[in-house]
């Protein structure tokens, strides 16, 4: 039986390995992690991540051909193929701080693989890494290998959170990069055979190592760039009376452009877009390409601009101050159908409002109070490091309360902000919410999911990203 071990039981390692186990009953899959609570959760009824469809698969395969363990060394030693899916956060200190990828976790995984291995192995980069990382990993493995042969492959993951299982079942493509040597081709073929159990062969793309590594960064940069492009347009729409939804539709019907990923928003979040673009910018700088670096940096700048613009719009509409006013936040996760809050725009919006001394009351169907308080207490980039490196007992942000019900969160509020597009926010009883709010009652829809006409009929003053402005808002322009 082929044995696969995946180092890193996170948002990528957990779901990808669960799907491999489901689709390949003849393969034994072990997912290992240094985090005891995380592995305990994978072995319990309360999985550590929320992802539609995941629980069913884990229940079906766990204990059969899918195992979660903290015995990292044992499973690595026994495996034929080792996936490495550890976190690759942005460096917070030292050379390249705030831009470069921190490969500490990757390097320690590679050293451990070299240390414990007793047979040849294929080592697969699943984490998103800077182009040329495989070369560094190869050096670490070769110099410590005691004669054991390792083949390094790059097999970046393209799943999106909230749709991870559907994305893994029907990927647009699977990308495998390897060395262009007979051993390299053989290793690529071995991994290809794993995916071929459910992915049509013509959708499994094989390339050289560097193309695979760079394609992942490029894909995320292109996706984020579309959002920043439509968000840049949203600002112009508000100034001109155009409607960003109509503009995006008109633009997206051009088959060369396509309709996806053109939803204007309060800004993109998530653990990867910003990190990967910063990483790309750093690589361009290191390769003497400052113009290319500047080009991609703008994608991040527009994203920051969009979040600032949203906060300024709230404050300026509410008579230029939110001091001591209750602002209800509906949605804290970085997108719907996930409890993940990494780099969620809600953090920046809440911090902006707290900076103006607002009292904020937050409701998200999947995010815990502990997580929200930790996010609001943390410094930028600290979130992607292990818990023991994060503030131990975050000082509770006194101006923040977390509720388990949207009606409770909005009670007596001066304003409501929708920051995540959870479906349930579309069908709330907004008349009831309005009746229980201070007047004038404001709604700021950062996801364009609400029925603006209906809200205006009820009596709300409504702001929707990139949509024609209420007379009220026109008189109170937001300056960044
Ligand atoms: P994550 O933080 O959820 O999981 C990483 C896990 O690795 C953690 O549980 C951590 O404890 C573990 N780990 C770190 N060092 C270890 C070591 N030496 N030995 C054993 N375990 C170790 O991260 P994630 O979201 O799964 O992302 C992993 C990688 O995949 C990143 O490079 C990310 O850029 C990339 N990626 C993420 C997504 C996504 O949607 N989250 C999608 C595609 C690619
Ligand atoms: C993204 C990519 O879509 C995946 O292909 C990639 O594998 C992954 O990053 C990664 O490398 O981590 P993810 O961040 O999970 O996936 O979610 P997305 O659906 O891409 O959304 C990212 C952010 O953009 C969210 O905050 C979302 O609300 C926002 N967004 C998305 C918009 O504001 N407008 C859109 O039109 C689409």
Short mmCIF file of N, CA and C and ligand atoms in Angstrom, two decimals, residues 12 128 157-163 167 173 216 219-220 223-224 226-227 230-231 259-273 275-276 303 333-336 338 340 342-345 419 421 446-447, ligand 2:
data_model
loop_
_atom_site.label_atom_id
_atom_site.label_comp_id
_atom_site.label_asym_id
_atom_site.label_seq_id
_atom_site.Cartn_x
_atom_site.Cartn_y
_atom_site.Cartn_z
N UNK A 12 -5.32 23.61 4.46
CA UNK A 12 -4.99 22.93 3.22
C UNK A 12 -4.73 21.44 3.48
N UNK A 128 2.36 27.34 -0.23
CA UNK A 128 2.73 28.34 -1.23
C UNK A 128 4.09 28.91 -0.82
N UNK A 157 -1.56 24.36 -4.13
CA UNK A 157 -3.00 24.12 -3.94
C UNK A 157 -3.79 25.37 -4.33
N UNK A 158 -4.87 25.16 -5.08
CA UNK A 158 -5.68 26.29 -5.55
C UNK A 158 -7.06 26.36 -4.91
N UNK A 159 -7.31 25.53 -3.89
CA UNK A 159 -8.65 25.54 -3.29
C UNK A 159 -8.92 26.89 -2.63
N UNK A 160 -10.20 27.25 -2.58
CA UNK A 160 -10.60 28.44 -1.83
C UNK A 160 -11.38 27.98 -0.62
N UNK A 161 -11.26 28.71 0.48
CA UNK A 161 -11.97 28.31 1.68
C UNK A 161 -13.48 28.52 1.49
N UNK A 162 -14.25 27.66 2.14
CA UNK A 162 -15.71 27.75 1.99
C UNK A 162 -16.19 26.85 0.86
N UNK A 163 -15.32 26.66 -0.15
CA UNK A 163 -15.68 25.76 -1.26
C UNK A 163 -14.58 24.72 -1.45
N UNK A 167 -13.93 22.36 -4.67
CA UNK A 167 -12.73 22.69 -5.47
C UNK A 167 -11.81 21.47 -5.60
N UNK A 173 -7.65 22.70 -12.44
CA UNK A 173 -6.43 21.97 -12.83
C UNK A 173 -5.67 21.56 -11.58
N UNK A 216 1.64 29.60 -8.86
CA UNK A 216 0.77 29.76 -7.69
C UNK A 216 0.73 31.23 -7.25
N UNK A 219 -1.15 33.20 -9.90
CA UNK A 219 -2.61 33.01 -9.90
C UNK A 219 -3.25 33.85 -8.80
N UNK A 220 -2.67 33.82 -7.59
CA UNK A 220 -3.25 34.62 -6.50
C UNK A 220 -3.14 36.11 -6.79
N UNK A 223 -5.85 37.03 -9.29
CA UNK A 223 -7.19 37.04 -8.67
C UNK A 223 -7.37 38.29 -7.82
N UNK A 224 -6.38 38.59 -7.00
CA UNK A 224 -6.47 39.76 -6.12
C UNK A 224 -6.52 41.04 -6.96
N UNK A 226 -7.92 41.46 -9.81
CA UNK A 226 -9.28 41.69 -10.32
C UNK A 226 -10.12 42.38 -9.26
N UNK A 227 -9.96 41.94 -8.00
CA UNK A 227 -10.77 42.56 -6.94
C UNK A 227 -10.34 44.02 -6.75
N UNK A 230 -11.83 46.10 -9.56
CA UNK A 230 -13.25 46.44 -9.45
C UNK A 230 -13.47 47.37 -8.25
N UNK A 231 -12.67 47.21 -7.20
CA UNK A 231 -12.80 48.10 -6.06
C UNK A 231 -12.36 49.52 -6.40
N UNK A 259 -16.91 36.69 -16.06
CA UNK A 259 -17.70 37.33 -15.01
C UNK A 259 -17.24 37.08 -13.57
N UNK A 260 -16.33 36.13 -13.35
CA UNK A 260 -16.03 35.77 -11.95
C UNK A 260 -15.08 36.76 -11.29
N UNK A 261 -15.18 36.80 -9.96
CA UNK A 261 -14.25 37.61 -9.16
C UNK A 261 -14.31 39.09 -9.48
N UNK A 262 -15.51 39.58 -9.76
CA UNK A 262 -15.67 41.02 -10.03
C UNK A 262 -16.66 41.64 -9.04
N UNK A 263 -16.79 41.04 -7.86
CA UNK A 263 -17.69 41.62 -6.86
C UNK A 263 -16.94 42.66 -6.04
N UNK A 264 -17.41 43.92 -6.14
CA UNK A 264 -16.78 44.97 -5.33
C UNK A 264 -17.05 44.66 -3.86
N UNK A 265 -16.12 45.02 -3.02
CA UNK A 265 -16.28 44.69 -1.59
C UNK A 265 -15.50 45.69 -0.75
N UNK A 266 -15.62 45.49 0.56
CA UNK A 266 -14.87 46.32 1.51
C UNK A 266 -13.37 46.01 1.41
N UNK A 267 -13.01 45.00 0.65
CA UNK A 267 -11.60 44.64 0.47
C UNK A 267 -11.45 43.14 0.56
N UNK A 268 -10.40 42.62 -0.07
CA UNK A 268 -10.20 41.18 0.05
C UNK A 268 -9.45 40.88 1.34
N UNK A 269 -9.72 39.67 1.87
CA UNK A 269 -8.99 39.22 3.06
C UNK A 269 -8.53 37.80 2.81
N UNK A 270 -8.27 37.08 3.91
CA UNK A 270 -7.82 35.70 3.76
C UNK A 270 -6.33 35.61 3.99
N UNK A 271 -5.91 34.39 4.24
CA UNK A 271 -4.52 34.21 4.68
C UNK A 271 -3.51 34.38 3.55
N UNK A 272 -3.97 34.41 2.31
CA UNK A 272 -2.97 34.27 1.24
C UNK A 272 -2.79 35.43 0.29
N UNK A 273 -3.86 36.10 -0.14
CA UNK A 273 -3.68 37.10 -1.20
C UNK A 273 -2.60 38.13 -0.83
N UNK A 275 -0.33 38.11 1.62
CA UNK A 275 0.97 37.47 1.89
C UNK A 275 1.68 37.09 0.59
N UNK A 276 0.94 36.50 -0.34
CA UNK A 276 1.58 36.03 -1.56
C UNK A 276 1.99 37.19 -2.47
N UNK A 303 -6.30 47.81 -1.95
CA UNK A 303 -7.08 47.06 -0.96
C UNK A 303 -7.10 47.82 0.38
N UNK A 333 -15.75 36.91 9.60
CA UNK A 333 -14.90 36.02 8.79
C UNK A 333 -14.54 36.72 7.48
N UNK A 334 -13.46 36.28 6.84
CA UNK A 334 -13.00 37.01 5.65
C UNK A 334 -13.87 36.75 4.43
N UNK A 335 -14.73 35.70 4.49
CA UNK A 335 -15.74 35.45 3.47
C UNK A 335 -16.76 34.51 4.09
N UNK A 336 -17.87 34.28 3.38
CA UNK A 336 -18.91 33.42 3.97
C UNK A 336 -18.47 31.95 3.97
N UNK A 338 -16.97 30.17 6.12
CA UNK A 338 -15.73 29.80 6.81
C UNK A 338 -15.70 30.54 8.15
N UNK A 340 -12.74 31.31 9.29
CA UNK A 340 -11.38 31.84 9.21
C UNK A 340 -11.40 33.37 9.23
N UNK A 342 -8.32 35.14 9.18
CA UNK A 342 -6.97 35.63 8.87
C UNK A 342 -7.04 36.76 7.84
N UNK A 343 -6.47 37.90 8.19
CA UNK A 343 -6.46 39.10 7.33
C UNK A 343 -7.85 39.55 6.89
N UNK A 344 -8.86 39.20 7.68
CA UNK A 344 -10.20 39.64 7.30
C UNK A 344 -10.28 41.17 7.29
N UNK A 345 -10.96 41.75 6.30
CA UNK A 345 -11.08 43.21 6.31
C UNK A 345 -11.79 43.72 7.56
N UNK A 419 -20.02 43.07 6.89
CA UNK A 419 -18.63 42.89 6.45
C UNK A 419 -18.35 41.51 5.87
N UNK A 421 -20.42 38.26 3.61
CA UNK A 421 -21.65 38.06 2.82
C UNK A 421 -22.43 36.81 3.23
N UNK A 446 -20.89 46.43 3.11
CA UNK A 446 -19.55 46.27 2.54
C UNK A 446 -19.45 45.10 1.58
N UNK A 447 -20.58 44.43 1.31
CA UNK A 447 -20.54 43.26 0.43
C UNK A 447 -21.61 43.32 -0.66
C1 LIG B 2 -7.88 32.28 -2.60
C2 LIG B 2 -7.93 31.75 -4.03
O1 LIG B 2 -9.24 31.94 -4.57
C3 LIG B 2 -7.56 30.27 -4.08
O2 LIG B 2 -7.50 29.83 -5.44
C4 LIG B 2 -6.19 30.07 -3.42
O3 LIG B 2 -5.86 28.69 -3.38
C5 LIG B 2 -6.24 30.60 -2.01
O4 LIG B 2 -6.60 32.01 -2.04
C6 LIG B 2 -4.91 30.56 -1.32
O5 LIG B 2 -3.88 30.47 -1.95
O6 LIG B 2 -4.97 30.64 -0.11
P1 LIG B 2 -9.52 32.20 -0.50
O7 LIG B 2 -8.61 33.25 0.02
O8 LIG B 2 -9.82 31.03 0.35
O9 LIG B 2 -8.90 31.59 -1.87
O10 LIG B 2 -10.91 32.83 -0.93
P2 LIG B 2 -11.40 33.71 -2.17
O11 LIG B 2 -12.71 33.21 -2.59
O12 LIG B 2 -10.37 33.84 -3.21
O13 LIG B 2 -11.64 35.13 -1.50
C7 LIG B 2 -10.55 35.92 -1.05
C8 LIG B 2 -11.08 37.29 -0.62
O14 LIG B 2 -11.50 38.05 -1.74
C9 LIG B 2 -12.29 37.21 0.32
O15 LIG B 2 -12.18 38.19 1.32
C10 LIG B 2 -13.46 37.52 -0.60
O16 LIG B 2 -14.57 38.05 0.06
C11 LIG B 2 -12.82 38.55 -1.54
N1 LIG B 2 -13.50 38.65 -2.85
C12 LIG B 2 -13.56 37.57 -3.67
C13 LIG B 2 -14.03 39.86 -3.24
O17 LIG B 2 -13.98 40.86 -2.50
N2 LIG B 2 -14.64 39.96 -4.48
C14 LIG B 2 -14.72 38.90 -5.32
O18 LIG B 2 -15.27 39.06 -6.43
C15 LIG B 2 -14.16 37.68 -4.91
#
